[in-house]
Coordinates of C-alpha atoms in Angstrom, one line a residue:
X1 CA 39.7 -29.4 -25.4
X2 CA 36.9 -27.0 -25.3
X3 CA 37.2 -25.0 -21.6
X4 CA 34.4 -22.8 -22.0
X5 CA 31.9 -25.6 -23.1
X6 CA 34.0 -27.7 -20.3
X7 CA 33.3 -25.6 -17.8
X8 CA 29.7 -25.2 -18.5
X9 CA 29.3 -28.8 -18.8
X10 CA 31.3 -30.0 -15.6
X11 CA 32.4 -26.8 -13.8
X12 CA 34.1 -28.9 -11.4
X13 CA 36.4 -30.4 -14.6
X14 CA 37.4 -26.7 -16.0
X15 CA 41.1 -26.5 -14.4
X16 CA 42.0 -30.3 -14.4
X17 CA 44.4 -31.3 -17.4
X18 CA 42.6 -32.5 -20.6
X19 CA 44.5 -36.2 -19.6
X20 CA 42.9 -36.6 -16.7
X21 CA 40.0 -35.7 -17.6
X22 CA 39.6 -38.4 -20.8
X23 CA 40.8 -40.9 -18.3
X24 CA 38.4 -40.7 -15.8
X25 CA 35.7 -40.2 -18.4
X26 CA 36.6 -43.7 -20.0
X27 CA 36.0 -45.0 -17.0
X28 CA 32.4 -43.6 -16.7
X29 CA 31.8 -44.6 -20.1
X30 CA 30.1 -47.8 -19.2
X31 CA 28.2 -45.8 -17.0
X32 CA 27.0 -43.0 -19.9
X33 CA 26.6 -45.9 -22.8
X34 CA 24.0 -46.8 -20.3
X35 CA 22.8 -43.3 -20.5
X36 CA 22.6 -43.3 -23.8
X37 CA 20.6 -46.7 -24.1
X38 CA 17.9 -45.1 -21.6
X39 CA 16.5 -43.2 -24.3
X40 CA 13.5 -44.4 -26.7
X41 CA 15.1 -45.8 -29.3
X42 CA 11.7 -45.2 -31.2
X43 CA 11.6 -41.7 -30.9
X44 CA 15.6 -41.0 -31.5
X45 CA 16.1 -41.6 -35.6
X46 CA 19.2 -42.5 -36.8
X47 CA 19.0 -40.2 -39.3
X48 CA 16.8 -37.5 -40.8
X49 CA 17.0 -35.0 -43.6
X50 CA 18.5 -31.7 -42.5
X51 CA 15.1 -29.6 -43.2
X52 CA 13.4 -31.7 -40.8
X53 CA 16.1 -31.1 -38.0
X54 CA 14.0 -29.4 -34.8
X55 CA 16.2 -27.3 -32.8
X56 CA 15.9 -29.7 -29.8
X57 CA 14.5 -33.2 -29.6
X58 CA 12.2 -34.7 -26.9
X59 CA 12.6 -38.0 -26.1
X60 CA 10.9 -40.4 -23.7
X61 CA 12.7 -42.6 -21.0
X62 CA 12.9 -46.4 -20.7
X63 CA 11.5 -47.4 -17.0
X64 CA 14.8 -48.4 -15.1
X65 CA 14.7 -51.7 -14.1
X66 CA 14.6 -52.1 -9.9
X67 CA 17.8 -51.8 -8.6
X68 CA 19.9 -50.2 -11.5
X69 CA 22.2 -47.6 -10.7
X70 CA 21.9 -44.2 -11.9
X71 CA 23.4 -43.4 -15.1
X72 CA 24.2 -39.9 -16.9
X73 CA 21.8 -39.2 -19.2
X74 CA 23.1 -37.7 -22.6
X75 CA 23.0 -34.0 -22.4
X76 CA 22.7 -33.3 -26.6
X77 CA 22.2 -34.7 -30.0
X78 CA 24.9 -34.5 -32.8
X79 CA 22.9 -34.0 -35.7
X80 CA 25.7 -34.9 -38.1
X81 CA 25.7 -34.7 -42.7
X82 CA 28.4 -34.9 -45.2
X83 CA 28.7 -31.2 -46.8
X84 CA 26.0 -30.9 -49.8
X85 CA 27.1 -29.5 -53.3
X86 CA 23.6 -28.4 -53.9
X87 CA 21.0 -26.2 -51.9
X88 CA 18.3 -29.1 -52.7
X89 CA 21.0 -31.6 -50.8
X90 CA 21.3 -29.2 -48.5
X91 CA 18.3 -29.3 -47.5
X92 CA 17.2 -33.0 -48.1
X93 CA 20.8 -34.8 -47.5
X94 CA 20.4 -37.2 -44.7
X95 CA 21.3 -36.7 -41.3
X96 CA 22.6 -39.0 -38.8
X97 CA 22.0 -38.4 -35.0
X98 CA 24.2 -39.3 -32.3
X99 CA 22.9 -38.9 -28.6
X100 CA 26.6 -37.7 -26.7
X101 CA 27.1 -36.3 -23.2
X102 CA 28.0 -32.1 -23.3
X103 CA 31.3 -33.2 -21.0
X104 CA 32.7 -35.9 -23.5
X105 CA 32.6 -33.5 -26.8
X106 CA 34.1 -30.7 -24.8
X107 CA 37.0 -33.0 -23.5
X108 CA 38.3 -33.7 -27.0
X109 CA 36.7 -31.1 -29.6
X110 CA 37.5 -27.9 -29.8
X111 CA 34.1 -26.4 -29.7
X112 CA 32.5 -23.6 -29.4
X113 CA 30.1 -23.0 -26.0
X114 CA 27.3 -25.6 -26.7
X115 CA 23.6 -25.1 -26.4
X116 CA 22.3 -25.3 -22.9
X117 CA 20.9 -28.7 -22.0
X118 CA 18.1 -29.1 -19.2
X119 CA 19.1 -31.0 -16.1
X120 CA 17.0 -34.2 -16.6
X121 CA 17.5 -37.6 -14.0
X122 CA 15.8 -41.0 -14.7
X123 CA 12.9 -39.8 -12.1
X124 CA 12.0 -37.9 -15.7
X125 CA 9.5 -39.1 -18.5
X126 CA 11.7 -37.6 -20.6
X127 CA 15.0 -35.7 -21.3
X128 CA 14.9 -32.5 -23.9
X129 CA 18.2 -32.7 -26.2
X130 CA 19.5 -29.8 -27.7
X131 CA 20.8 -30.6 -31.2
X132 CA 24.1 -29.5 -32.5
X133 CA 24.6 -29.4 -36.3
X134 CA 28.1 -30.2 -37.5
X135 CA 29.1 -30.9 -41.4
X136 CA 31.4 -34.0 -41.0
X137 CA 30.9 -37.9 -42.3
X138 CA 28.7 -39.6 -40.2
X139 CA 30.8 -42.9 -40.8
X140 CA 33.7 -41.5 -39.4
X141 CA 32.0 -39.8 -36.7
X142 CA 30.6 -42.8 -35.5
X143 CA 34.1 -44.2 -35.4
X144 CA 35.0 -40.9 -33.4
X145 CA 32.3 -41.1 -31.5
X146 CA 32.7 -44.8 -29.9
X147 CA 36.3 -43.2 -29.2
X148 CA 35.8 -40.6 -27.2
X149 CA 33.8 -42.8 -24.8
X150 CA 35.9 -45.6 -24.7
X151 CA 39.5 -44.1 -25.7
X152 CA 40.0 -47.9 -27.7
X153 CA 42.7 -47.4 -30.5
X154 CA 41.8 -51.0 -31.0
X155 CA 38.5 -50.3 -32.1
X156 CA 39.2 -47.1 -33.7
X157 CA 41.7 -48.7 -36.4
X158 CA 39.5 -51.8 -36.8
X159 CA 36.9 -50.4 -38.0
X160 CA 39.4 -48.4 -40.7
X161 CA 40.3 -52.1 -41.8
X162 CA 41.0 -55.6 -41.4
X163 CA 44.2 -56.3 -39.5
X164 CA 45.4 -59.2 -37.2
X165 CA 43.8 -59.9 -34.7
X166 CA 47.3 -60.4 -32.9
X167 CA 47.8 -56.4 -33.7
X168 CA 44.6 -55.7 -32.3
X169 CA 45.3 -57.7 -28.7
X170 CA 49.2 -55.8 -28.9
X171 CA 47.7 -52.5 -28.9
X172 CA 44.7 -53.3 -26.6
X173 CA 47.5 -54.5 -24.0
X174 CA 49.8 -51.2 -24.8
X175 CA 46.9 -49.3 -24.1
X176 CA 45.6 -50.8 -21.1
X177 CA 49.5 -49.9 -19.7
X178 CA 48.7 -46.3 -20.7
X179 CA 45.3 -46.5 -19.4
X180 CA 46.9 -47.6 -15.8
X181 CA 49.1 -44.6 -15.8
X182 CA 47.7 -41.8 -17.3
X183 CA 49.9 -39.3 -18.4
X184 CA 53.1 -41.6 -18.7
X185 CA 55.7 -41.0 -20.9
X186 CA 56.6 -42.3 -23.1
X187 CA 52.8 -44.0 -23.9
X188 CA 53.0 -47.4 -24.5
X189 CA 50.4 -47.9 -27.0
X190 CA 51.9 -44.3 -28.8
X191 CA 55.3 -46.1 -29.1
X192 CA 53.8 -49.5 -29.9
X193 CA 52.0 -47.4 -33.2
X194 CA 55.5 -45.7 -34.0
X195 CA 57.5 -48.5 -34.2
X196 CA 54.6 -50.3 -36.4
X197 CA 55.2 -46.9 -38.6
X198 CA 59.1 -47.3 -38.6
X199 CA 59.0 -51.3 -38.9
X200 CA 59.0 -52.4 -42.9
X201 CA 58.3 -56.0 -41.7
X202 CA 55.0 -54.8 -39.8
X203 CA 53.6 -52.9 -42.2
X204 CA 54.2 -55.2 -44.9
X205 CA 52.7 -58.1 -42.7
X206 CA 49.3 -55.8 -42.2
X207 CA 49.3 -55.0 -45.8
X208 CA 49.6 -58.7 -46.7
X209 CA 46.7 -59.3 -44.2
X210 CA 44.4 -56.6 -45.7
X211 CA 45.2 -57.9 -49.6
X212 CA 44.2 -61.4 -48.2
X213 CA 41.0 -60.1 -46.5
X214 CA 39.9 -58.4 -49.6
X215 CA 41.1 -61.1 -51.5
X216 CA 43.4 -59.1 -53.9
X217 CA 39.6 -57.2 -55.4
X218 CA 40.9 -53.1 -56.0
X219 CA 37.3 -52.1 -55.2
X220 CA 37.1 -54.6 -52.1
X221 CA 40.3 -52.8 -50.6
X222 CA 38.5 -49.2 -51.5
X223 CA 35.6 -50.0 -49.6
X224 CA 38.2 -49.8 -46.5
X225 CA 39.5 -46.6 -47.9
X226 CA 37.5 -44.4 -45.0
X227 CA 40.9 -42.4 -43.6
X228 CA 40.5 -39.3 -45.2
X229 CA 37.2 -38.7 -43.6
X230 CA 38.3 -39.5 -40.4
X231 CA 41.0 -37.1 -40.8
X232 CA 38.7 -34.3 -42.0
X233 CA 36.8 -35.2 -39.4
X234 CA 39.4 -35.3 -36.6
X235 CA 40.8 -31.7 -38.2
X236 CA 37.3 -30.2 -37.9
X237 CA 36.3 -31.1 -34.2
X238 CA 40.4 -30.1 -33.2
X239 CA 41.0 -34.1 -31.8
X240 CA 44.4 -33.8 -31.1
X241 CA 44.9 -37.0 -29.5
X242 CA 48.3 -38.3 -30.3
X243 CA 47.9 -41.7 -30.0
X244 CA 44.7 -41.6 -32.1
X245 CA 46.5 -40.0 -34.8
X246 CA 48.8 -42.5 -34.5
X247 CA 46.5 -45.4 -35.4
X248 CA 45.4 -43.3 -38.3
X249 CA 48.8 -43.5 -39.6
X250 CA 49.3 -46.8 -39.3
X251 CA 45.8 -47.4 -41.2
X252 CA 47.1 -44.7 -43.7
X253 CA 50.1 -46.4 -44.3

């Protein structure tokens, strides 16, 4: 957890523990995927080369429908590229944006202070994001990025790779235990992932289920193969989640 770029973000936030402050988050998330979905989709690219990346970016405001409560609007834009082996695809390598709220990166990267962002509310045209340049993969951020809204290990290890969809509604219900107590020990979807790591029968039955998905093809099973980025990714940004470390494990494994 970042504190400095916490406490900027949500000064109100800067002494709670990092726990309780993902928890109640996930429960906003709803709220700031709504956000999120406020802005132009026209004028936010999903991705632009790196020379072309202004320092902030303006985008219009969809007209609320009557009636709709107020939702967060995203406070930056993660302007996010694979590292380049060339100056030329340094400067022309594609970059993929992702519209995030200051208080979500700060609770689970270790940033430094982010750019200011101006207060902006729906009674706007528009909202002015400040963009934040960070050398990661932008597939695995986007996996990292659904996360920290929605804190689902489910998701997070599904889109890794195929696995059962009987896995998948085990750890959902493990998690939604943890979810109800936050800060419980030990975590039930934690020690749901551990014992799939220490279980020779469950990983064998998920690496069955992956060799039938792909259909036994090498290069079919490669395409899956997306773990090391998430952990270069995860190592950059300072995610020390344990239970999201867990389901890269498992996907590892």
């Amino acid at each position: 957890i970042a504190r400095d770029a916490l406490a900027a973000a949500a000064p109100d936030l800067a002494a709670v523990p990092a726990e309780f402050i993902r928890h109640g988050l996930r429960a906003t998330a709803p709220a700031m995927f709504a956000g999120i979905t406020a802005l132009a989709s026209s004028h936010v690219p999903q991705a632009l080369p790196r020379s072309r990346l202004p320092p902030a970016l303006s985008v219009p405001l969809r007209a609320p429908a009557p009636g709709t409560p107020h939702a967060p609007l995203p406070t930056h834009l993660v302007a996010v590229s694979a590292a380049s082996k060339s100056p030329k695809d340094e400067m022309d390598g594609p970059t993929r944006l992702f519209p995030m709220h200051a208080v979500v990166l700060a609770a689970h990267c270790k940033l430094t202070r982010l750019p200011p962002s101006s207060s902006s509310s729906r009674a706007s045209a528009s909202v002015l994001l400040p963009v934040i340049q960070l050398p990661l993969s932008p597939l695995a951020f986007a996996i990292l990025h659904s996360w920290m809204y929605t804190g689902r290990l489910d998701a997070a290890i599904s889109a890794l790779l195929p696995v059962p969809s009987s896995f998948l509604e085990r750890l959902a219900g493990a998690q939604s235990s943890t979810s109800s107590t936050p800060g419980s020990t030990p975590d039930p979807a934690h020690a749901f992932l551990a014992g799939t790591l220490s279980s020779h029968t469950a990983q064998h039955a998920l690496a069955s289920h992956l060799c039938a998905a792909a259909s036994g093809n090498l290069t079919a099973l490669m395409e899956h193969a997306g773990h090391k980025e998430l952990w270069q990714d995860m190592v950059a940004l300072g995610v020390c989640d344990p239970g999201l470390w867990a389901a890269l494990d498992v996907a590892w494994e």
